[in-house]
Short mmCIF file of C-alpha atoms in Angstrom, two decimals:
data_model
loop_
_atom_site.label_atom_id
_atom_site.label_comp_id
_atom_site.label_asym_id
_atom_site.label_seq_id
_atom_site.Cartn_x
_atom_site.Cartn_y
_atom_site.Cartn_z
CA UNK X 1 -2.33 -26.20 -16.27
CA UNK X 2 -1.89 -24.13 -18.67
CA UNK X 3 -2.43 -24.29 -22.41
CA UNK X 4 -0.60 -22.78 -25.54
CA UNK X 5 -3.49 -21.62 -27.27
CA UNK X 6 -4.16 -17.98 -27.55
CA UNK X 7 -7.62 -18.52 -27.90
CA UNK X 8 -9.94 -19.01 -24.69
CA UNK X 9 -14.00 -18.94 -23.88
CA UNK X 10 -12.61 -17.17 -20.53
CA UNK X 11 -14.38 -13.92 -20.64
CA UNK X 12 -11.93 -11.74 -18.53
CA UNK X 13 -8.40 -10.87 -18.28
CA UNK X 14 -7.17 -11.06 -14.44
CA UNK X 15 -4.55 -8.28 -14.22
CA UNK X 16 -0.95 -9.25 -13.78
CA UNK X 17 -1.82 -12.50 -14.59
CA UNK X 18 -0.81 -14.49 -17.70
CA UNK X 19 -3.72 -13.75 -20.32
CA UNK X 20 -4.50 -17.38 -20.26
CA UNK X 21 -5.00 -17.62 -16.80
CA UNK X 22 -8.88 -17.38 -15.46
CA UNK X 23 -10.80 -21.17 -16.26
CA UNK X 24 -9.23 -22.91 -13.54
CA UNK X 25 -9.89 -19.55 -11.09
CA UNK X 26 -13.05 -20.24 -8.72
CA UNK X 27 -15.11 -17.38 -8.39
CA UNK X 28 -15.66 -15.93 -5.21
CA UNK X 29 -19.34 -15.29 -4.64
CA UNK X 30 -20.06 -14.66 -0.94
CA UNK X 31 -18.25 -12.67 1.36
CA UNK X 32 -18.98 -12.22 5.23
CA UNK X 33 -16.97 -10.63 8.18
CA UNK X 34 -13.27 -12.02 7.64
CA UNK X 35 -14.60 -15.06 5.40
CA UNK X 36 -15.13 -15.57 1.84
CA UNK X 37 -16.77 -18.37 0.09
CA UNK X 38 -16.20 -19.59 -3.46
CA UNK X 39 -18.73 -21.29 -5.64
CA UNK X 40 -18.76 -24.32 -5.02
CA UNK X 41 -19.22 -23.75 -1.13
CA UNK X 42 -15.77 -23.98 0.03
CA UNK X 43 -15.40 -21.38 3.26
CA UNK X 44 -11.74 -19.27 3.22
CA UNK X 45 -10.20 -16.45 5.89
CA UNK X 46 -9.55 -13.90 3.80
CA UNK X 47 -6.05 -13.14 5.20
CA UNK X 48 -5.12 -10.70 2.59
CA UNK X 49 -8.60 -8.37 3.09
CA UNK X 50 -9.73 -8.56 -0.70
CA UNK X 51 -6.26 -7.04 -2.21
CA UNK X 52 -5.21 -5.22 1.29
CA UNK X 53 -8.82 -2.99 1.05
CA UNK X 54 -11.47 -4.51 3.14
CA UNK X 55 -10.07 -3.33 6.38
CA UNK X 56 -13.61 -3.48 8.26
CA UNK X 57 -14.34 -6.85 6.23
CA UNK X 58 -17.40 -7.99 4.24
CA UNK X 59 -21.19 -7.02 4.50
CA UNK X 60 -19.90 -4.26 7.10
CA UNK X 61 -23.78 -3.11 8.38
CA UNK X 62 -22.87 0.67 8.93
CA UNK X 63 -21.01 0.83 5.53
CA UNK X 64 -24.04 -0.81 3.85
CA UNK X 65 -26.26 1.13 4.75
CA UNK X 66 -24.04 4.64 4.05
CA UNK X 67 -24.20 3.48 0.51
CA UNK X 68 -27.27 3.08 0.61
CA UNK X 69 -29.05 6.07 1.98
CA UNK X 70 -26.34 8.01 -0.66
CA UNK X 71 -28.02 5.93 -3.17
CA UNK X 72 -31.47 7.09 -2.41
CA UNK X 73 -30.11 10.27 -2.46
CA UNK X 74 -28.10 10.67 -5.87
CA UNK X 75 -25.61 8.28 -6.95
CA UNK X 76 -23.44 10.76 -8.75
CA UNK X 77 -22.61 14.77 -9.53
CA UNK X 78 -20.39 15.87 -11.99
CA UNK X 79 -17.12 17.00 -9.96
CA UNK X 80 -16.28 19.78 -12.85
CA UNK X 81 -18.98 21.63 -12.26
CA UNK X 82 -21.07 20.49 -9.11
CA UNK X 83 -20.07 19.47 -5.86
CA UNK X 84 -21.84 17.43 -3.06
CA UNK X 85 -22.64 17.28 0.85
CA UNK X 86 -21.43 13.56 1.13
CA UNK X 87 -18.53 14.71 -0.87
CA UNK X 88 -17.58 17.99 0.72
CA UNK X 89 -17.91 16.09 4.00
CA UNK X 90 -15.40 13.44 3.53
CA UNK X 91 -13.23 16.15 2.50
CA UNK X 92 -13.62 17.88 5.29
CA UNK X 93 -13.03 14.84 7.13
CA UNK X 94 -10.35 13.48 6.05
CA UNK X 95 -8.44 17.23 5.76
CA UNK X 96 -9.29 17.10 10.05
CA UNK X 97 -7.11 13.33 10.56
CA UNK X 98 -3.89 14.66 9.02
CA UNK X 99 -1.67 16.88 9.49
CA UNK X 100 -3.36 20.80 9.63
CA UNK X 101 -1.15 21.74 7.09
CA UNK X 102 -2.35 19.81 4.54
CA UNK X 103 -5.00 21.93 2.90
CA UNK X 104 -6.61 20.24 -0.11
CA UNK X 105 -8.26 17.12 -1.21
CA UNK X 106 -8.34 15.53 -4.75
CA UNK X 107 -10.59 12.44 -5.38
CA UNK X 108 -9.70 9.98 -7.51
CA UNK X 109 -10.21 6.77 -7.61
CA UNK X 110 -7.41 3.93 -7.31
CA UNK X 111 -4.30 4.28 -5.79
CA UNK X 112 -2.45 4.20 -8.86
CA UNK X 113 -4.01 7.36 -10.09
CA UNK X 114 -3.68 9.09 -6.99
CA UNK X 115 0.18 8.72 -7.42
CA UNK X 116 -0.28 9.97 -10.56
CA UNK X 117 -1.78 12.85 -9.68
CA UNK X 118 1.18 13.66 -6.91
CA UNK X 119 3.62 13.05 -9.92
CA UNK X 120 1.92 15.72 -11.88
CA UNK X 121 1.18 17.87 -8.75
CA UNK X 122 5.45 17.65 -8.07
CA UNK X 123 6.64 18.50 -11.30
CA UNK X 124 3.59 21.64 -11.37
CA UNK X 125 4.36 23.38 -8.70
CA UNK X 126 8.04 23.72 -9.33
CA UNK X 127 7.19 24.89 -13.06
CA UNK X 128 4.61 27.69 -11.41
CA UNK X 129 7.89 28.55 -8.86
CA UNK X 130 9.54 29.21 -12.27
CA UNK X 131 12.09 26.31 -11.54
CA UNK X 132 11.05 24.37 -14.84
CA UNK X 133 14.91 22.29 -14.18
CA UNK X 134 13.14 21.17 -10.88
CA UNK X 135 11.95 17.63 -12.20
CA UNK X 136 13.88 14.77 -10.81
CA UNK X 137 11.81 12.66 -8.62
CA UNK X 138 13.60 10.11 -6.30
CA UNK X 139 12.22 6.75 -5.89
CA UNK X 140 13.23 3.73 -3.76
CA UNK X 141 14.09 0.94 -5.55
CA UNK X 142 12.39 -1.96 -4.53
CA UNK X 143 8.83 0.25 -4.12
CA UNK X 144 5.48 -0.19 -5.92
CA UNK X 145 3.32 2.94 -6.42
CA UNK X 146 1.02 1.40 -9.01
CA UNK X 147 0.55 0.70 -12.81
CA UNK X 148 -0.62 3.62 -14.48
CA UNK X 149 2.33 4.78 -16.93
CA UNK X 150 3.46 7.61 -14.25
CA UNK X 151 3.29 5.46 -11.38
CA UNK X 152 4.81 2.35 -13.13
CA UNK X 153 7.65 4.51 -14.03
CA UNK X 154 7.84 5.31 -10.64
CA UNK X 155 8.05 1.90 -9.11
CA UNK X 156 10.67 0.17 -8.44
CA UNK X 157 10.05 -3.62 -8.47
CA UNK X 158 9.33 -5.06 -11.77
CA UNK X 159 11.06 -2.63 -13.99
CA UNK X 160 12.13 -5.28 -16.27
CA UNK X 161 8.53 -6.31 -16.64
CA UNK X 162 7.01 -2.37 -17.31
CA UNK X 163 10.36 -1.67 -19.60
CA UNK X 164 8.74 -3.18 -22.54
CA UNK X 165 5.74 -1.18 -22.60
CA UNK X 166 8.23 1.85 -22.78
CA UNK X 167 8.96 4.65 -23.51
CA UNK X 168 8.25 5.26 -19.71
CA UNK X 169 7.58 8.24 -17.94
CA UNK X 170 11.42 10.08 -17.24
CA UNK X 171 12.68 11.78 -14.54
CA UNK X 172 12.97 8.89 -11.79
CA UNK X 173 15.67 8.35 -9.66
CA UNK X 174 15.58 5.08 -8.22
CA UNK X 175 17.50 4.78 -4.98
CA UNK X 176 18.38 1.57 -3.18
CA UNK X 177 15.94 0.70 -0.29
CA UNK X 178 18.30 0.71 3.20
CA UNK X 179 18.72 -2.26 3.39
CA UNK X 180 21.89 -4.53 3.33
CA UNK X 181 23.66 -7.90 3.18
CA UNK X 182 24.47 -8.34 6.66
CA UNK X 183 21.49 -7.87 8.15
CA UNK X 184 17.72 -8.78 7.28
CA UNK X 185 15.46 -6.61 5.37
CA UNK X 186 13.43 -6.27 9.15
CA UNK X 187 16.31 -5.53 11.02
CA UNK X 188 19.32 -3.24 9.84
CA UNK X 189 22.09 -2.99 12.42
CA UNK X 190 22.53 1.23 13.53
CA UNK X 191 26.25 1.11 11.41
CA UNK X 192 24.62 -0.36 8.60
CA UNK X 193 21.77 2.59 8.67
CA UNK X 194 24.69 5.22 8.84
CA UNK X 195 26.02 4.03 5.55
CA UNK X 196 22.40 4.03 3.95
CA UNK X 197 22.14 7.73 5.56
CA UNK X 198 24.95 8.31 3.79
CA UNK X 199 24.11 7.52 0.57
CA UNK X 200 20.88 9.53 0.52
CA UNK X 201 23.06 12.39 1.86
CA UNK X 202 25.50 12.06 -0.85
CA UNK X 203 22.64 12.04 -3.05
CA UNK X 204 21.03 14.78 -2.30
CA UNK X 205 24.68 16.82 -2.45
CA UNK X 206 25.19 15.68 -6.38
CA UNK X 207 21.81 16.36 -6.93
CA UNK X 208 19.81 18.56 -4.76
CA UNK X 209 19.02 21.57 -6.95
CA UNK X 210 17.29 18.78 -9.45
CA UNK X 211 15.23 16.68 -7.04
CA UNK X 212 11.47 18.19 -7.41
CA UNK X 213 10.04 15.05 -5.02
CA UNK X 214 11.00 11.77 -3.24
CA UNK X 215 8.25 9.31 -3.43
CA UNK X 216 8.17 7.27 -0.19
CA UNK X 217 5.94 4.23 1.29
CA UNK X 218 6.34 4.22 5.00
CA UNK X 219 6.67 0.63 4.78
CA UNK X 220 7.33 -0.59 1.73
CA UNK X 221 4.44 -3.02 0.68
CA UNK X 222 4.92 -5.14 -2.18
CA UNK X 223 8.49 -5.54 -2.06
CA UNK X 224 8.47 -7.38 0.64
CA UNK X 225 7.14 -5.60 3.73
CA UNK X 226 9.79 -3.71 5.09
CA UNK X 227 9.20 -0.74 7.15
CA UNK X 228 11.63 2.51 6.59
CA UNK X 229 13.01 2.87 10.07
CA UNK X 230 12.19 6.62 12.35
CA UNK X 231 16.02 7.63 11.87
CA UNK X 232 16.03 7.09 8.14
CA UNK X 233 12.36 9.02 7.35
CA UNK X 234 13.58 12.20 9.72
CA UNK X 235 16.73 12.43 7.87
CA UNK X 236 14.56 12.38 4.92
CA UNK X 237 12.76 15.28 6.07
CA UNK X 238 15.55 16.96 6.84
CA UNK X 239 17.04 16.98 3.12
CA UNK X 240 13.50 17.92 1.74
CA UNK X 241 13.36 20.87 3.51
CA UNK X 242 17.15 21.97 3.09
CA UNK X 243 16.81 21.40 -0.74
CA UNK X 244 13.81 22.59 -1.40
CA UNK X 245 12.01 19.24 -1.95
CA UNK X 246 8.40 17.78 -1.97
CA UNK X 247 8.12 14.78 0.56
CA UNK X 248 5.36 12.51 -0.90
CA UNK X 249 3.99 9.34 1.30
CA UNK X 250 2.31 6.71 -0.71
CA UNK X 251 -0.05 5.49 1.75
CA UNK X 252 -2.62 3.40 -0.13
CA UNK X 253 -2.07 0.35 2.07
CA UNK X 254 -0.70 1.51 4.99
CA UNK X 255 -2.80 4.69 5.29
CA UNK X 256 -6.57 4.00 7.40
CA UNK X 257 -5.55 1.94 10.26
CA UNK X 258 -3.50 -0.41 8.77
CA UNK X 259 -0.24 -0.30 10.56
CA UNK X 260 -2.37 -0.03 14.30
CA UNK X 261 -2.44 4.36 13.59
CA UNK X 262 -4.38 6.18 11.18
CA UNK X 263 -1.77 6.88 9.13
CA UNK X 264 1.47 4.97 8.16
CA UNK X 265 3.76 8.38 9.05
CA UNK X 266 2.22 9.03 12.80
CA UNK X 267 5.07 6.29 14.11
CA UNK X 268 7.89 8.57 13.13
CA UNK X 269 6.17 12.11 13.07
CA UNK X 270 7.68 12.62 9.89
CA UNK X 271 4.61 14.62 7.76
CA UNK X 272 4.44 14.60 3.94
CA UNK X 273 3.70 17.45 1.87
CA UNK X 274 1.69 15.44 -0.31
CA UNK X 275 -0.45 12.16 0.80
CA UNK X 276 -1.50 9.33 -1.27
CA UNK X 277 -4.72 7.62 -0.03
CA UNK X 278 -7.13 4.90 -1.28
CA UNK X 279 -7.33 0.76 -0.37
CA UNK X 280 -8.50 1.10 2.58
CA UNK X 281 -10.20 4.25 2.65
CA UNK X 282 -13.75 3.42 2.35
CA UNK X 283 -12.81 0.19 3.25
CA UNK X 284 -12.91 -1.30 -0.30
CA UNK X 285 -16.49 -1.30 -1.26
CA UNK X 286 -16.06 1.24 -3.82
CA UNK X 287 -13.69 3.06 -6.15
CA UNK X 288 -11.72 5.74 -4.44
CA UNK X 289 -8.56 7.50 -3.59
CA UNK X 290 -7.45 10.77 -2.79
CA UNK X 291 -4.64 12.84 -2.52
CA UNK X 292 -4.06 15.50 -0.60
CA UNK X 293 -1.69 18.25 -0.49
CA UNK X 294 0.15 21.33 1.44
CA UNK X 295 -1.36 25.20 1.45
CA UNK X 296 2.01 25.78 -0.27
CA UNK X 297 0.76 24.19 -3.23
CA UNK X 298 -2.61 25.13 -3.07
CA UNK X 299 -0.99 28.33 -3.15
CA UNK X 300 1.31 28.23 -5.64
CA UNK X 301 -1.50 27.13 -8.14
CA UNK X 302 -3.45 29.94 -6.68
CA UNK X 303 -1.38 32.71 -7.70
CA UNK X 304 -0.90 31.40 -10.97
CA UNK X 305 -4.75 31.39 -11.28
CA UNK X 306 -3.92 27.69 -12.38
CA UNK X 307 -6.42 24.47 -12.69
CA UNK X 308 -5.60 21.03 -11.92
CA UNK X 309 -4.88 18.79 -14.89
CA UNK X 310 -6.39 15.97 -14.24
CA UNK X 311 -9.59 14.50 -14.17
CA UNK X 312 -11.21 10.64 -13.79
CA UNK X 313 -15.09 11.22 -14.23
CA UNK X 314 -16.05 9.17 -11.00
CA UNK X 315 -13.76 11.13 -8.89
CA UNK X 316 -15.19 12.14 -5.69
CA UNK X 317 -18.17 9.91 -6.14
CA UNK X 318 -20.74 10.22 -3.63
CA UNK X 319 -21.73 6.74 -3.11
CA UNK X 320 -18.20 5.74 -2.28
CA UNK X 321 -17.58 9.11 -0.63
CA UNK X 322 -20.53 7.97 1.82
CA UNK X 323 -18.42 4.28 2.80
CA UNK X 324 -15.38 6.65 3.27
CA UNK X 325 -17.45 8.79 5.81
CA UNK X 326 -19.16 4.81 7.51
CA UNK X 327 -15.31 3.70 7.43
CA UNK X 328 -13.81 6.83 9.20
CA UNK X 329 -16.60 6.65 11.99
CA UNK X 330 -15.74 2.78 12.34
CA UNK X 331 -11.69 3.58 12.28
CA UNK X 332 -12.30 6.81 15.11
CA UNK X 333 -14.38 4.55 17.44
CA UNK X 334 -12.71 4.39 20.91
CA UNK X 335 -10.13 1.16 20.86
CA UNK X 336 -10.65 0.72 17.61
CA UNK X 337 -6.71 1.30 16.49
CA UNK X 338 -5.23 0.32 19.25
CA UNK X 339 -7.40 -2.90 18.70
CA UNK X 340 -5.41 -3.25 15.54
CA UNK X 341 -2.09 -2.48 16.98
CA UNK X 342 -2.68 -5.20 20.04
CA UNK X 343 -3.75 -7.87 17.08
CA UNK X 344 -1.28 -7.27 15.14
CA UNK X 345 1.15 -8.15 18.04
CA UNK X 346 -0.41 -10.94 18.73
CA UNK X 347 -0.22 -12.02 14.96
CA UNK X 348 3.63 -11.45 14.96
CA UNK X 349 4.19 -12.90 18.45
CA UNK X 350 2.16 -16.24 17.33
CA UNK X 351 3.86 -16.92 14.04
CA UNK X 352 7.52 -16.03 15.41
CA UNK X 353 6.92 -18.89 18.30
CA UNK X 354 5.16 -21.04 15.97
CA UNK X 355 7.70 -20.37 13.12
CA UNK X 356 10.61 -19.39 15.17
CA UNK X 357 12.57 -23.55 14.48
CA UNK X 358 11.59 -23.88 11.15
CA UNK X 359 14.12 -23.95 8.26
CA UNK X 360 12.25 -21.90 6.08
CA UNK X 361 10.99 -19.24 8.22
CA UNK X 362 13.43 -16.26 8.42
CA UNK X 363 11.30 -13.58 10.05
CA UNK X 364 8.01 -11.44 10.67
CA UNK X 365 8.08 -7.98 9.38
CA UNK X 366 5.42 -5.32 9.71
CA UNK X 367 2.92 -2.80 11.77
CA UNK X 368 -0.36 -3.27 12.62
CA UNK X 369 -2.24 -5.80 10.84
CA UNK X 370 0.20 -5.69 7.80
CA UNK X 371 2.31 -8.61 7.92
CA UNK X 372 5.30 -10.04 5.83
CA UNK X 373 6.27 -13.51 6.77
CA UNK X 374 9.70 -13.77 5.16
CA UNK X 375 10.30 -17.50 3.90
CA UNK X 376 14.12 -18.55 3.27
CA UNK X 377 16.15 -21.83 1.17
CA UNK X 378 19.01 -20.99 3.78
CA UNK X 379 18.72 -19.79 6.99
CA UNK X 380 22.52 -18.97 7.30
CA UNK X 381 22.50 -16.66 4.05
CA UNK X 382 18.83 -15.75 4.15
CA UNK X 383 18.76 -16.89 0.21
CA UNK X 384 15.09 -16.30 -0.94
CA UNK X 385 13.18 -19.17 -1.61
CA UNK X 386 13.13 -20.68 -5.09
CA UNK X 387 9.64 -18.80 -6.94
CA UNK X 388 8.09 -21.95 -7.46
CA UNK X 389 8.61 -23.24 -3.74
CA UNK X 390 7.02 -20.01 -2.40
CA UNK X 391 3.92 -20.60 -5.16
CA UNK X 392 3.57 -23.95 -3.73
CA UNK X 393 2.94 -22.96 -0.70
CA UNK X 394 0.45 -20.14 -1.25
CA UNK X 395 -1.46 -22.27 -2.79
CA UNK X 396 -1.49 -25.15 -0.28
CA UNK X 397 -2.49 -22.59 2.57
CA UNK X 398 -5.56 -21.45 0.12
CA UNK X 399 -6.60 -24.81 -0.03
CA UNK X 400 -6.26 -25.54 3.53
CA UNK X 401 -8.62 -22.37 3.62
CA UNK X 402 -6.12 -19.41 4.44
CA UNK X 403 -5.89 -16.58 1.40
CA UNK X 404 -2.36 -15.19 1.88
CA UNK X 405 -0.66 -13.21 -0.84
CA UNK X 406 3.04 -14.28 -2.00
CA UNK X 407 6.07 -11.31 -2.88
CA UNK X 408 8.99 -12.07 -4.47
CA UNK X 409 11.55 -9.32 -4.22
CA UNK X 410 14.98 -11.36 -5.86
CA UNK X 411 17.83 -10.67 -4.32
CA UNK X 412 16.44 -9.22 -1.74
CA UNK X 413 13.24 -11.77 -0.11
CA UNK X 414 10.58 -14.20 -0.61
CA UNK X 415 7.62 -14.75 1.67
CA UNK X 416 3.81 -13.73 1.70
CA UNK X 417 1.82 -10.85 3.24
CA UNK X 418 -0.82 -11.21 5.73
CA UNK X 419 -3.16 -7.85 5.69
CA UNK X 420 -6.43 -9.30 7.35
CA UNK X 421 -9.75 -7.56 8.06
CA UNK X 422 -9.46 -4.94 11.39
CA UNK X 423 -12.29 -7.03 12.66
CA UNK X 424 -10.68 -10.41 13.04
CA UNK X 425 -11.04 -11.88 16.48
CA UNK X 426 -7.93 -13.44 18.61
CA UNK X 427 -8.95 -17.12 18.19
CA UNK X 428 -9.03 -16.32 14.16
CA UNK X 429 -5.45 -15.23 14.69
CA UNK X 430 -4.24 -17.92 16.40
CA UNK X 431 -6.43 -20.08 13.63
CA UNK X 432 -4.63 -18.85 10.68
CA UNK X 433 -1.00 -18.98 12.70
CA UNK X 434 -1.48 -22.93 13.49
CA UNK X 435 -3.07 -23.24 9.14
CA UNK X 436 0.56 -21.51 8.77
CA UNK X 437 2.06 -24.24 10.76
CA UNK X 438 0.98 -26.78 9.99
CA UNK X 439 1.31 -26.28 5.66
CA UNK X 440 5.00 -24.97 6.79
CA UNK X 441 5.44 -28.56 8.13
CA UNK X 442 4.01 -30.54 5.36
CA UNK X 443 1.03 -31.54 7.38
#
């Protein structure tokens, strides 16, 4: 419960939480494989892989000990002025799993900054074309891209929430996800997608010359897991490149594996011109992100003879540059992706004919092992379920041991995401399906 006061011996601020909110928090203190323990010995499944980042799960041995040789090496180089084999290698690396035309690589090190950086790297490149007008950057409206000031003007959800700590970054255009009233958020009728078409069509005539970007998660993650469908993304594609217009996929949690391919945009073939990485990218253990972008840009700056602005001073760090390298290895292993695909059919499959009667249960949404299990007050109208309900629950299936992690999208859907480690086993998916069960029936 808590308190009024303002003052409290908690030492830490937990973010997005209320400040007050930390004494009654157990502390984790052990983590191993898919499990986590807390301190006073009680055993959880981490369903929810740390926050979406510990694809390979805890005390990985081949990421350990990548951190650990880099660490007997040299746990840092300036990345101004010096560069580093570990570093330059992961580059290289990850440059040869996307797309060939994709060119560059940009350390940073959260997922919020490496939005950030594509905002900056957007708005750039049109002012080095000599199109300063060329600013507008088109959003959907029920994404999340992070909480940095450029990427929390960029995201959708919460807006309300980030509008006090304005004035916000301009220049966002936030356009409604395609989704609609007469169908669910996982399953939009082929009429209903022509009108949604339509609109970003219609957009795109009124405003066209202005649009510098559009900001994209191939499935959009926070708001409620609810994956952009093939016909939607190529027609996005299409615009871009009739209008002149940066395509920029935020994959920082459905990028490395996640959705059962290496990268969120390989099940529609549509390819961004700019790529936001991190989460999952050295599997957690470390700070790190990167974004990477087209030989147009690199280009564009070229000619100019024009630097980068921007700089974190752990970018590119080696030591988490070596658990990137450990994680790729892991994620190229033979099976290992379509391991995550097959699981995360089985995941979806389970909790549909587990779930399928309940009153509350509306559907499964997702790819891969990244999960939204949409809960509903009415099945008929597919209201969302009442805030409090939905934190009830989440925090009955934590203390029946599952970790699960709720969103609340109003007016659109309630529910909670399952992202667990890539190394869970079948019987741990069928173990967290009947924990799901069974707190879904009050037992």
């Amino acid at each position: 419960m808590l308190t009024t006061s303002a003052v409290s011996s908690y030492p830490m601020v937990h973010p997005l939480k209320d400040v007050r909110v930390g004494e009654e928090i157990t502390p984790l203190a052990v983590g191993d494989g898919i499990y986590v323990q807390d301190m006073n010995g009680k055993t959880y499944i981490d369903g929810i892989s740390g926050l979406w980042n510990i694809s390979l799960g805890y005390q990985h041995p081949d990421i350990r000990q990548a951190i650990v040789d880099q660490l007997d090496a040299i746990p840092y180089v300036n990345p101004v002025d010096q560069s580093n084999p570990t570093t330059l290698e992961f580059a290289e690396t990850l440059l040869s799993i996307t797309p060939p035309h994709l060119s560059k690589v940009a350390y940073t090190c959260t997922g919020s900054e490496s939005v950030e950086l594509a905002i900056k790297l957007i708005r750039k490149y049109y002012s080095l074309r000599n199109q300063p007008g060329k600013t507008l950057i088109v959003v959907m409206d029920k994404s999340y891209h992070g909480s940095y000031y450029g990427s929390m003007s960029a995201s959708g959800i919460d807006q309300e929430i980030s509008e006090s700590y304005g004035p916000k970054v301009p220049g966002f255009h936030f356009h409604p996800v395609p989704v609609c009233s007469h169908c669910t958020p996982g399953h939009i009728s082929d009429e209903c997608l022509d009108q949604k078409i339509l609109q970003l069509e219609q957009l795109f005539e009124q405003k066209g010359s202005e649009i510098a970007g559009i900001l994209l998660e191939p499935i959009i993650g926070s708001g409620g897991i609810i994956p952009l469908p093939d016909r939607y993304l190529h027609k996005v594609q299409e615009l871009c490149r009739k209008h002149d217009t940066l395509l920029v996929f935020d994959e920082v949690a459905t990028g490395m594996g996640r959705t059962g391919k290496m990268f969120g945009f390989e099940h529609s073939g549509v390819v961004p011109d700019i790529l936001c990485l991190s989460k999952g990218i050295n599997s957690g253990y470390l700070p790190l992100g990167a974004t990477l972008f087209s030989d147009s840009i690199q280009q564009a700056f070229a000619s100019a003879g024009s630097h980068i602005e921007h700089l974190s001073t752990q970018n590119g760090n080696p030591i988490a540059c070596a658990a990137g390298m450990a994680t790729v290895k892991v994620l190229q292993q033979p099976g290992m992706l379509e391991s995550i695909e097959r699981k995360g059919m089985q995941l979806r499959q389970s909790l549909e004919q587990a779930l399928g009667n309940h009153p509350l249960f509306l559907e499964v949404r997702g790819k891969g092992l990244m999960i939204g299990v949409a809960l509903t007050a009415d099945k008929e109208t597919g209201a969302c379920l009442p805030p409090e309900r939905l934190a009830e629950l989440v925090s009955k299936l934590k203390r029946r041991g599952l970790i699960v992690y709720p969103f609340n999208t109003p007016d659109l859907t309630t529910g909670f995401h399952l992202f667990p480690p890539f190394i869970i086993q079948e019987h741990e998916v069928e173990k967290m399906v009947q924990l799901i069960k069974k707190v879904l029936e009050g037992r």
